[in-house]
Amino acid sequence: MKMESVINSTILSLACFPKSNPSIHHQKTVKARRTVCCSLSSSSSSSKNSNSEGDANGLLKEEEEEKYNDIWLLFKEAQQNILYLNKLRLVAVEELNKANREKQLLLDKIQQLEAVNKLGNEQSLWRELLLRIDSMVLTGLIDSAEASGMRKAVMGNKFSVALVFFDIRQKTDAELLAQLRHFSVGSRKNGFHIIQICTEMEPLVSVGSLSSYVTGLSKALQKKGHIVEVILPKYACLDLTEMQGLREIEAELYSYFNGQLHGNRIWTGIVHGIGVTLIQPLYYSSFFDRERVYGYSDDFERFTYFSRASLDYIAKSGKQPDVLHIHNWETAIVGPLFWDIFVKQGLGGTRVLLTCHGFDSQCLEQPDKLALCGLDPARLHRPDRLQDHTMTHLVNILKGGLVYSNKVVMVQSIYSKERIINSFSHGLEPTLAIHKDKLLVSPCGFDNSTWDPSKDKFLPKNYSADDLKGKSICKVALQQQLGLSKNSSTVLVGCISTESLDFDLNNQKAVWNATPKSVQFIFMGSKATSADGALEYLKKELKDETVRFINKYDEALLHLIFAGSDIILCQSFHDPLLQVPLKALKYGAAPVAVTSNENKFRHFVDREQETTRFSRFISSTFGYLSLSQAVDEIKNSPSKWKQKMVDAMAKDFSWNAECCDVHVSAYTALKSL
């Protein structure tokens, strides 16, 4: 009935629209004719003597014929009007149906978008709720014991939180507290509660490989049901564009430093579904109000202040995490601080895990500086604690983290634990040997939500290990875009340069001469590097129609290079910054490592048992291949090569896989200590 009403109103509006109507014109004509007839009749009655009876009869007959013709014309015009109105009715119905179809398509699209965003919104909501509980503790609304119970309720009922606390941002802390107290307490799940205290996190602040590691691992852990929070300094150079719900807690946090308590502003927000807390010193505001993150003479003071403030925040907000996850020397001081000062402040069930991304940076300082954050220099300046092995008059901050952490994860994709201790410890070999049992080795990972050829938005045709047709299309598209000869059977070699670009040009020329001229090469810099000068130098030395150099970073082209290449040259199989070998494998391109040793494209791969799954896989596939050997295998054994690449693509070397598994294993071991 509603649709019928709409249609009728549409027809009436169209019918009433000003338009020339033949029936109106006809009505005027009939009226004029009748007027003439009346005049004639009147004239006839006034002069009966001059008109005969036959004339009168003829006039009557003529009138009847005119009436009949008028009726017929009216009938025809009525038929035309009915047809016209029906036509308008059909047009209106079609327009209405079209509008309904468009409306339904729009509703379907909205539902799809809502389905995609629903899970992310729900996760952000309960993490924001946890941060609001922290705020209530700091402002004195609740004590740490009540906060602990509320956190367990939220974490144990994550999926019902969205239904109960959907309007969290419109509520004051007092209103939210009343609602929380009525919220039913559910049983907590088996996941761990991890707080990462660190100095980098992608995309907020990125200097080296730590930033992608913190974000990638945190996202992977949360996918598996664990709760992860991150605490960072509030640098002046932070990129906050992707932080959701950024808010300042309306209470100052006081932390100890240099004999006094100092105020800090606390900010909270959500990044990629991860709860993030930013600490901003007030009195020592210059500590993080600088252009760079690292490289200052007072870096020890800066990051020691931040480490102490982070622990003060955790203790005073009533948090009781399972694990404090610290990174490199910058937050290694958390280990001694935790066990000497904070473990008795409600954190008896918490354990400490240290991640080392390398031992080349350790931070040596005068022992008396430890007193700045409340530690006892005399107690810690000992050989079995923080005293440096070589410069014994100094304390070694990274060593302190190794000694005072319950577990230590060394991020290294290729080498075994023994080789790291013996060859890459930078003077820490005695300490690492003593604490060998708590050392673990983890590879880095990569973000497979962005780097996946089956759903990569930058590719002209997606593909996967089950269907490789799209890879040939990507190769031809890459060749066409860069002006190379278009042929999907031509071997194409890509190289994503690092900052050092450790290529020996004489070696390059020798390899160039040994490589078939039919092989095409593409060199490109990355946004994380500054290798333009080296690329320009190579461009002058290696002039050839089969070579292309791209100095300017291009995200879309970078994805296409991985997809279109058969081989990707790598500086090393351990590449925590760019993760080139991992991305190459995912896109069906063989990673071939390049060094200047013995004029060969080779790379040492550790074959010992205590290595990562990634290391063992590389060792059995591409670890000892030179470029020329890889090219020969592609040309001489295409079926075998294709199967090798299909197997490689099917492997998972993302953050969600081995890297996450190693850390979960470490967290599990910590809880039994």
XYZ file of C-alpha atoms in Angstrom:
673
model
C 0.000 0.000 0.000
C 2.865 2.364 0.794
C 4.464 1.764 -2.627
C 1.066 2.216 -4.356
C 0.606 5.543 -2.590
C 4.053 6.703 -3.681
C 3.359 5.680 -7.287
C -0.076 7.423 -7.376
C 1.338 10.620 -5.899
C 4.149 10.517 -8.464
C 1.637 10.083 -11.320
C -0.562 12.922 -10.036
C 2.409 15.228 -9.752
C 3.494 14.375 -13.284
C -0.063 14.675 -14.617
C -0.489 18.113 -13.009
C 2.803 19.360 -14.392
C 2.120 22.368 -16.753
C 1.879 20.899 -20.205
C -0.163 21.378 -23.409
C -3.247 19.088 -23.054
C -5.323 18.338 -26.206
C -8.508 17.668 -24.153
C -8.519 21.233 -22.777
C -8.233 22.643 -26.282
C -11.091 20.392 -27.438
C -13.362 21.541 -24.602
C -12.932 25.145 -25.718
C -13.760 24.165 -29.335
C -16.977 22.343 -28.323
C -18.052 25.297 -26.209
C -17.538 27.659 -29.168
C -19.505 25.356 -31.451
C -22.389 25.157 -28.990
C -22.443 28.945 -28.757
C -22.746 29.156 -32.550
C -25.510 26.555 -32.520
C -27.466 28.495 -29.888
C -27.139 31.678 -31.940
C -28.415 29.897 -35.023
C -31.339 28.415 -33.116
C -32.286 31.803 -31.725
C -32.116 33.327 -35.188
C -34.269 30.552 -36.593
C -37.055 31.028 -34.032
C -37.240 34.753 -34.692
C -37.664 34.280 -38.446
C -39.892 31.222 -38.842
C -41.572 32.556 -41.935
C -38.301 32.638 -43.909
C -37.100 29.080 -43.013
C -38.618 25.832 -44.155
C -39.276 22.768 -42.014
C -36.652 20.754 -43.940
C -33.958 23.201 -43.006
C -34.830 22.797 -39.313
C -34.591 19.012 -39.568
C -31.246 19.251 -41.321
C -29.922 21.483 -38.588
C -31.000 19.030 -35.883
C -29.303 16.175 -37.721
C -26.111 18.182 -38.009
C -26.174 18.873 -34.263
C -26.510 15.161 -33.486
C -23.560 14.327 -35.728
C -21.448 16.986 -34.066
C -22.352 15.628 -30.618
C -21.427 12.120 -31.744
C -18.095 13.354 -33.117
C -17.420 15.278 -29.923
C -18.080 12.184 -27.814
C -15.778 10.098 -30.014
C -13.005 12.659 -29.779
C -13.373 12.794 -26.007
C -13.175 8.987 -25.854
C -10.018 8.911 -27.983
C -8.436 11.648 -25.931
C -9.363 9.789 -22.733
C -7.682 6.681 -24.121
C -4.538 8.684 -24.914
C -4.537 10.204 -21.424
C -4.888 6.751 -19.839
C -1.963 5.443 -21.909
C 0.097 8.504 -20.979
C -0.658 8.070 -17.249
C 0.168 4.361 -17.437
C 3.479 5.238 -19.064
C 4.184 7.684 -16.247
C 3.197 4.990 -13.756
C 5.679 2.500 -15.275
C 8.463 5.097 -15.235
C 7.738 5.904 -11.606
C 7.725 2.205 -10.644
C 11.071 1.647 -12.415
C 12.626 4.669 -10.729
C 11.357 3.484 -7.352
C 12.719 -0.030 -7.915
C 16.071 1.426 -8.995
C 16.220 3.547 -5.853
C 15.423 0.496 -3.711
C 18.155 -1.541 -5.425
C 20.707 1.221 -4.873
C 19.593 1.512 -1.260
C 20.041 -2.242 -0.738
C 23.497 -2.186 -2.324
C 24.471 0.661 -0.020
C 23.138 -1.201 3.022
C 25.063 -4.335 2.008
C 28.260 -2.315 1.667
C 27.718 -0.702 5.056
C 27.177 -4.127 6.631
C 30.404 -5.407 5.057
C 32.357 -2.429 6.394
C 30.791 -2.834 9.810
C 31.732 -6.521 9.844
C 35.343 -5.656 8.999
C 35.580 -2.949 11.665
C 33.520 -4.669 14.362
C 36.276 -6.808 15.822
C 38.823 -3.975 15.757
C 36.370 -1.574 17.421
C 35.523 -4.106 20.118
C 39.201 -4.703 20.856
C 39.919 -0.969 21.018
C 36.975 -0.494 23.361
C 38.034 -2.952 26.047
C 41.636 -1.784 25.886
C 40.482 1.796 26.332
C 38.441 0.603 29.293
C 41.601 -0.833 30.889
C 43.325 2.521 30.434
C 40.387 4.308 32.093
C 40.735 1.975 35.086
C 44.386 3.054 35.322
C 43.217 6.661 35.345
C 40.809 5.964 38.218
C 43.631 4.553 40.342
C 45.907 7.526 39.678
C 43.131 10.022 40.501
C 42.275 8.177 43.738
C 38.774 6.984 42.776
C 39.660 3.348 43.469
C 42.522 1.493 45.102
C 44.840 -0.952 43.359
C 43.051 -4.022 44.751
C 39.678 -2.982 43.301
C 41.367 -2.032 40.029
C 42.909 -5.491 39.798
C 39.476 -7.099 40.132
C 38.014 -4.805 37.493
C 40.807 -5.592 35.058
C 40.179 -9.304 35.499
C 36.477 -8.737 34.847
C 37.184 -6.829 31.642
C 39.830 -9.250 30.363
C 37.654 -12.256 31.208
C 34.610 -10.873 29.364
C 36.195 -9.049 26.430
C 33.442 -9.747 23.941
C 30.574 -8.595 26.164
C 32.372 -5.353 27.002
C 31.312 -3.806 23.681
C 27.634 -4.322 24.556
C 27.876 -2.900 28.060
C 30.400 -0.069 27.659
C 29.657 1.125 24.111
C 29.334 4.763 25.277
C 32.535 4.838 27.338
C 33.796 8.094 25.817
C 30.641 9.970 26.846
C 30.942 8.959 30.500
C 32.941 10.613 33.251
C 35.227 8.466 35.415
C 32.642 8.545 38.232
C 29.818 7.368 35.951
C 32.014 4.680 34.440
C 33.091 3.490 37.887
C 29.472 2.929 38.921
C 28.889 0.896 35.771
C 32.079 -1.125 36.277
C 31.072 -2.055 39.827
C 27.876 -3.609 38.478
C 29.657 -5.421 35.700
C 29.635 -9.162 36.273
C 33.053 -10.621 36.933
C 33.918 -13.407 34.490
C 36.691 -15.929 34.697
C 39.966 -14.754 33.226
C 41.237 -16.622 30.193
C 44.591 -18.329 30.051
C 46.360 -15.579 28.105
C 49.277 -13.598 29.516
C 49.236 -9.923 30.457
C 52.414 -8.387 29.024
C 53.658 -4.806 29.410
C 56.377 -3.752 26.995
C 58.595 -0.930 28.253
C 60.435 0.313 25.183
C 61.771 3.303 23.275
C 60.283 2.680 19.804
C 56.985 1.507 18.341
C 55.800 1.625 14.764
C 54.154 3.892 13.558
C 54.591 6.280 16.509
C 58.384 6.430 16.457
C 60.716 4.388 14.230
C 64.508 4.504 14.220
C 65.623 0.902 13.786
C 64.281 -2.627 13.792
C 62.903 -2.356 17.361
C 59.845 -0.365 16.225
C 58.459 -2.976 13.814
C 59.376 -5.750 16.250
C 57.365 -4.223 19.132
C 54.281 -3.595 16.987
C 54.458 -6.840 15.015
C 54.963 -9.038 18.080
C 52.276 -7.194 20.089
C 49.693 -7.648 17.335
C 50.603 -11.332 16.955
C 50.326 -11.953 20.694
C 46.941 -10.282 20.884
C 45.639 -12.395 17.988
C 46.415 -15.414 20.163
C 44.465 -14.096 23.145
C 47.141 -12.325 25.183
C 46.847 -8.792 26.584
C 49.676 -6.460 25.535
C 50.328 -2.892 26.646
C 53.179 -0.627 25.559
C 54.791 2.207 27.559
C 56.804 4.830 25.632
C 58.358 8.236 26.319
C 56.274 11.073 24.897
C 58.830 12.272 22.377
C 58.318 15.589 20.618
C 58.806 13.725 17.335
C 55.972 11.215 17.866
C 53.652 10.636 14.907
C 50.228 10.470 16.564
C 48.119 10.378 13.384
C 47.255 6.686 13.835
C 46.642 6.818 17.588
C 42.977 6.537 18.535
C 41.370 7.984 21.663
C 44.415 9.966 22.805
C 43.635 11.491 26.202
C 45.521 12.878 29.150
C 44.897 11.347 32.561
C 43.797 14.129 34.901
C 46.362 13.336 37.564
C 50.110 13.761 37.756
C 52.266 10.700 38.247
C 55.227 11.299 40.545
C 58.395 9.305 40.006
C 61.739 9.258 41.772
C 64.890 10.691 40.176
C 68.034 12.310 41.576
C 66.825 12.353 45.174
C 63.380 13.876 44.531
C 59.892 13.067 43.284
C 59.059 14.667 39.946
C 55.722 15.065 38.199
C 54.838 13.479 34.865
C 51.889 13.894 32.543
C 50.367 10.561 31.453
C 48.700 10.100 28.073
C 46.840 7.010 26.885
C 45.546 5.834 23.522
C 45.160 2.886 21.160
C 47.458 1.957 18.240
C 46.507 -1.030 16.052
C 44.358 -2.284 18.933
C 47.271 -2.059 21.397
C 46.925 0.018 24.565
C 49.715 2.621 24.654
C 50.793 4.811 27.583
C 53.001 7.864 26.999
C 55.051 9.350 29.854
C 55.897 13.057 29.629
C 58.314 14.467 32.270
C 57.493 17.947 33.565
C 60.630 19.063 35.397
C 62.915 17.146 33.006
C 60.846 18.120 29.981
C 63.952 18.521 27.811
C 64.718 14.785 28.057
C 62.333 13.904 25.227
C 61.621 17.294 23.679
C 64.356 16.824 21.059
C 64.723 16.166 17.360
C 66.298 12.720 17.672
C 65.488 9.689 19.792
C 69.082 8.560 20.464
C 72.604 9.923 20.293
C 72.839 12.412 23.163
C 75.461 12.590 25.915
C 72.767 12.220 28.591
C 71.034 9.183 27.056
C 71.687 7.188 30.239
C 69.881 9.818 32.344
C 67.030 10.134 29.826
C 66.190 6.447 29.568
C 66.898 5.680 33.226
C 64.369 8.375 34.157
C 61.835 6.843 31.753
C 62.446 3.294 33.062
C 61.935 4.347 36.682
C 58.829 6.401 35.800
C 57.365 3.400 33.927
C 57.724 1.169 36.984
C 56.264 3.887 39.244
C 53.287 4.144 36.880
C 52.736 0.360 36.837
C 52.907 0.086 40.621
C 50.733 3.124 41.379
C 48.065 2.188 38.841
C 47.719 -1.222 40.481
C 48.703 -3.221 37.398
C 49.846 -6.792 37.997
C 51.208 -8.001 34.660
C 52.572 -11.483 34.159
C 55.574 -10.172 32.232
C 57.553 -6.952 31.989
C 59.106 -7.107 28.521
C 62.113 -4.773 28.188
C 64.391 -4.068 25.224
C 68.115 -3.401 24.689
C 70.205 -1.323 27.092
C 67.803 1.644 27.052
C 65.304 -0.129 29.330
C 67.597 -2.891 30.698
C 67.856 -0.949 33.994
C 64.240 -2.047 34.639
C 65.665 -5.466 35.655
C 67.683 -4.268 38.675
C 65.024 -1.677 39.576
C 62.291 -4.299 39.571
C 64.058 -6.850 41.778
C 65.674 -4.356 44.171
C 62.730 -1.949 44.622
C 59.414 -2.804 42.959
C 58.837 -6.548 43.342
C 57.439 -5.942 46.844
C 54.971 -3.298 45.615
C 52.234 -5.750 44.607
C 54.246 -7.267 41.743
C 55.281 -10.558 43.302
C 53.737 -12.558 40.441
C 55.495 -10.557 37.697
C 58.619 -11.715 35.847
C 61.069 -9.894 33.540
C 62.030 -10.750 29.957
C 64.772 -8.859 28.087
C 65.012 -8.737 24.310
C 68.421 -7.980 22.755
C 68.545 -6.934 19.109
C 72.328 -6.996 19.274
C 75.117 -6.676 21.834
C 77.103 -3.940 20.116
C 75.478 -1.150 22.168
C 75.749 -1.696 25.951
C 76.066 1.708 27.753
C 78.979 1.954 30.191
C 78.622 4.485 33.020
C 80.140 5.567 36.311
C 78.685 3.425 39.135
C 77.515 6.418 41.190
C 75.049 7.347 38.440
C 72.944 4.335 39.421
C 71.851 6.327 42.482
C 69.926 8.714 40.206
C 67.078 6.193 39.908
C 67.335 4.913 43.493
C 69.697 1.953 43.036
C 72.613 1.220 45.356
C 75.923 1.554 43.391
C 77.964 -0.407 45.942
C 75.524 -3.302 45.808
C 75.526 -3.496 42.000
C 79.135 -2.665 41.067
C 80.229 -6.287 41.360
C 81.509 -8.854 38.802
C 78.383 -11.016 39.096
C 76.071 -8.014 38.647
C 76.681 -4.818 36.640
C 80.479 -4.440 36.696
C 81.899 -4.415 33.163
C 84.259 -7.291 32.348
C 86.865 -5.145 30.595
C 86.504 -1.659 32.087
C 85.988 -2.791 35.637
C 85.668 0.715 37.075
C 82.400 1.143 35.118
C 78.969 -0.477 35.239
C 77.481 -2.099 32.113
C 73.755 -1.379 31.828
C 72.988 -4.080 29.261
C 74.834 -6.617 31.415
C 72.572 -5.615 34.302
C 69.549 -6.426 32.172
C 71.005 -9.834 31.280
C 71.744 -10.683 34.910
C 68.450 -9.438 36.397
C 66.038 -10.724 33.715
C 64.393 -14.131 34.090
C 64.604 -14.841 30.353
C 66.580 -13.249 27.521
C 65.513 -13.421 23.862
C 68.220 -12.730 21.275
C 66.717 -11.621 17.950
C 68.729 -13.398 15.262
C 67.289 -15.204 12.256
C 70.359 -17.187 11.173
C 72.916 -17.915 13.905
C 72.651 -20.410 16.753
C 72.859 -19.576 20.448
C 76.433 -20.909 20.660
C 77.614 -18.883 17.681
C 76.039 -15.691 19.046
C 77.741 -16.185 22.427
C 81.121 -17.022 20.900
C 81.236 -14.574 17.979
C 78.783 -11.713 18.489
C 78.729 -11.012 22.234
C 81.002 -7.923 22.117
C 82.692 -8.699 25.435
C 79.629 -10.137 27.174
C 80.622 -13.765 26.545
C 81.340 -14.555 30.249
C 77.915 -13.248 31.321
C 76.096 -14.989 28.471
C 77.872 -18.258 29.220
C 76.856 -18.112 32.903
C 73.216 -17.348 31.987
C 73.121 -19.610 28.931
C 70.105 -21.600 30.154
C 67.843 -18.573 30.113
C 68.850 -17.500 26.602
C 66.510 -18.058 23.643
C 66.946 -17.240 19.958
C 64.074 -15.790 17.924
C 63.920 -14.743 14.280
C 62.340 -11.464 13.269
C 59.088 -11.509 11.309
C 57.136 -9.363 8.864
C 53.630 -7.939 8.614
C 51.668 -10.391 6.459
C 48.558 -8.202 6.602
C 50.419 -5.737 4.342
C 52.789 -8.128 2.564
C 50.686 -10.900 1.055
C 50.431 -11.392 -2.752
C 46.990 -12.973 -2.436
C 45.485 -9.671 -1.237
C 48.112 -7.029 -2.071
C 46.244 -3.933 -3.263
C 49.273 -2.702 -5.234
C 49.420 -5.674 -7.615
C 47.657 -5.808 -11.003
C 46.776 -9.456 -10.328
C 46.836 -11.281 -6.996
C 48.266 -14.769 -6.661
C 49.162 -17.418 -4.090
C 51.037 -20.688 -3.698
C 47.933 -22.484 -4.986
C 47.585 -20.281 -8.082
C 50.723 -18.627 -9.491
C 49.184 -17.220 -12.696
C 49.173 -13.704 -11.299
C 52.953 -13.687 -10.758
C 53.649 -13.764 -14.517
C 51.201 -10.908 -15.005
C 53.002 -8.923 -12.283
C 56.368 -9.529 -13.977
C 55.156 -8.269 -17.354
C 53.537 -5.241 -15.677
C 56.832 -4.462 -13.903
C 58.824 -4.806 -17.136
C 56.382 -2.564 -18.964
C 56.407 0.091 -16.227
C 60.226 0.286 -16.220
C 60.692 0.037 -19.986
C 62.296 -3.416 -19.958
C 61.737 -6.027 -22.623
C 58.415 -7.715 -21.830
C 58.839 -11.454 -21.464
C 57.579 -13.512 -18.531
C 60.238 -16.181 -19.206
C 63.121 -13.711 -18.759
C 64.825 -14.041 -15.373
C 64.274 -10.832 -13.384
C 66.448 -9.970 -10.373
C 65.392 -7.316 -7.849
C 67.525 -5.644 -5.197
C 66.170 -3.491 -2.345
C 69.213 -1.576 -1.122
C 70.103 -1.072 2.520
C 71.724 2.025 3.944
C 75.200 0.522 3.807
C 74.729 -1.048 0.345
C 77.788 -3.196 0.973
C 78.504 -3.997 -2.655
C 82.062 -4.415 -3.864
C 81.963 -2.846 -7.342
C 84.834 -4.928 -8.653
C 82.990 -7.978 -7.423
C 79.808 -6.675 -9.023
C 81.502 -6.286 -12.384
C 82.898 -9.818 -12.201
C 79.461 -11.199 -11.407
C 77.971 -9.016 -14.124
C 80.276 -10.469 -16.730
C 79.454 -13.988 -15.555
C 75.695 -13.405 -15.606
C 73.801 -14.103 -18.853
C 72.888 -10.879 -20.616
C 69.282 -11.972 -20.867
C 68.867 -11.482 -17.099
C 67.168 -8.225 -16.091
C 68.115 -6.273 -12.935
C 66.183 -3.699 -10.886
C 67.805 -1.739 -8.042
C 65.692 0.324 -5.653
C 66.298 2.221 -2.413
C 63.928 2.023 0.539
C 62.358 4.720 2.708
C 64.375 3.393 5.651
C 67.688 4.053 3.898
C 69.770 6.830 2.390
C 71.585 4.904 -0.321
C 70.869 7.243 -3.235
C 74.554 8.120 -3.686
C 75.612 4.474 -3.855
C 72.825 3.726 -6.329
C 73.935 6.613 -8.527
C 77.498 5.298 -8.443
C 76.330 1.830 -9.431
C 74.222 3.342 -12.188
C 77.300 4.952 -13.755
C 79.402 1.794 -13.454
C 76.800 -0.720 -14.629
C 75.236 0.747 -17.747
C 73.117 -1.746 -19.620
C 69.719 -1.956 -21.323
C 68.745 -4.765 -18.955
C 69.333 -2.717 -15.781
C 67.069 -0.172 -14.083
C 67.792 2.035 -11.054
C 65.014 3.619 -8.977
C 66.393 6.157 -6.509
C 63.050 7.477 -5.272
C 61.114 5.279 -2.853
C 57.783 4.160 -4.277
C 55.569 1.940 -2.110
C 53.474 0.550 -4.970
C 56.540 -0.139 -7.126
C 58.299 -1.841 -4.200
C 55.439 -4.335 -3.886
C 55.499 -4.907 -7.643
C 59.269 -5.583 -7.575
C 58.794 -8.337 -5.004
C 55.911 -9.791 -7.025
C 57.579 -9.536 -10.450
C 61.081 -10.724 -9.522
C 62.327 -14.300 -9.725
C 65.281 -13.541 -7.441
C 65.772 -10.880 -4.746
C 69.350 -9.984 -3.785
C 69.774 -9.535 -0.011
C 72.505 -8.060 2.136
C 71.898 -10.821 4.678
C 69.335 -13.452 5.508
C 69.058 -11.734 8.896
C 67.354 -8.470 7.972
C 65.303 -7.197 10.952
C 64.947 -3.699 9.497
C 63.503 -4.324 6.015
C 62.743 -8.065 6.271
C 63.633 -8.438 2.562
C 64.314 -12.226 2.588
C 61.021 -12.945 4.383
C 58.965 -10.838 1.993
C 60.777 -12.347 -1.007
C 59.803 -15.875 0.062
C 56.174 -14.829 0.567
C 56.047 -13.367 -2.959
C 57.655 -16.388 -4.621
C 61.083 -14.808 -5.238
C 64.273 -16.582 -4.191
C 66.383 -14.641 -1.658
C 70.060 -14.781 -2.647
C 72.455 -13.202 -0.146
C 75.392 -11.119 -1.396
C 78.761 -10.514 0.238
C 82.125 -9.436 -1.149
C 83.968 -12.538 0.076
C 85.782 -14.529 -2.609
C 83.856 -12.817 -5.367
C 80.804 -14.939 -4.680
C 77.203 -14.237 -3.820
C 77.221 -16.330 -0.652
C 76.218 -16.052 2.968
C 77.119 -18.193 5.968
C 74.166 -20.131 7.324
C 74.560 -21.815 10.710
C 73.754 -25.525 10.563
C 73.777 -26.167 14.313
C 70.718 -27.662 15.945
C 69.841 -24.667 18.181
C 68.862 -22.428 15.288
C 65.536 -21.066 14.137
C 63.183 -22.878 11.774
C 63.801 -20.088 9.302
C 67.563 -20.690 9.445
C 67.154 -24.411 8.844
C 64.809 -23.782 5.922
C 67.183 -21.297 4.277
C 70.110 -23.637 4.826
C 68.320 -26.422 2.942
C 67.096 -24.240 0.050
C 68.696 -20.925 -0.881
C 71.470 -20.452 1.685
C 74.370 -21.563 -0.532
C 73.069 -20.509 -3.937
C 75.036 -17.942 -5.907
C 73.222 -15.713 -8.363
C 74.510 -17.632 -11.382
C 73.511 -20.955 -9.805
C 70.010 -19.645 -9.128
C 69.666 -18.378 -12.727
C 70.866 -21.726 -14.109
C 68.387 -23.652 -11.983
C 65.497 -21.431 -13.111
C 66.394 -21.998 -16.789
C 67.444 -25.672 -16.668
C 64.949 -27.061 -14.148
C 61.860 -24.816 -14.282
C 59.478 -27.415 -12.824
C 61.765 -28.153 -9.887
C 62.287 -24.427 -9.286
C 58.564 -23.720 -9.398
C 57.889 -26.402 -6.785
C 60.651 -24.993 -4.597
C 59.035 -21.537 -4.729
C 55.546 -22.945 -4.065
C 56.902 -24.675 -0.950
C 58.584 -21.430 0.174
C 55.421 -19.378 -0.297
C 53.454 -21.851 1.817
C 55.768 -21.280 4.795
C 54.759 -18.721 7.423
C 57.632 -16.519 8.581
C 55.453 -13.613 9.717
C 55.324 -12.173 13.243
C 52.417 -14.568 13.905
C 54.568 -17.659 13.453
C 57.961 -18.621 14.924
C 58.727 -15.240 16.518
C 55.431 -15.259 18.437
C 55.824 -18.939 19.360
C 59.295 -18.375 20.858
C 58.026 -15.534 23.034
C 54.928 -17.393 24.212
C 57.213 -20.299 25.143
C 59.398 -17.878 27.110
C 56.388 -16.323 28.893
C 55.106 -19.792 29.784
C 58.473 -20.753 31.247
C 58.536 -17.526 33.276
C 55.285 -18.367 35.063
C 56.785 -21.590 36.414
C 59.748 -19.782 37.989
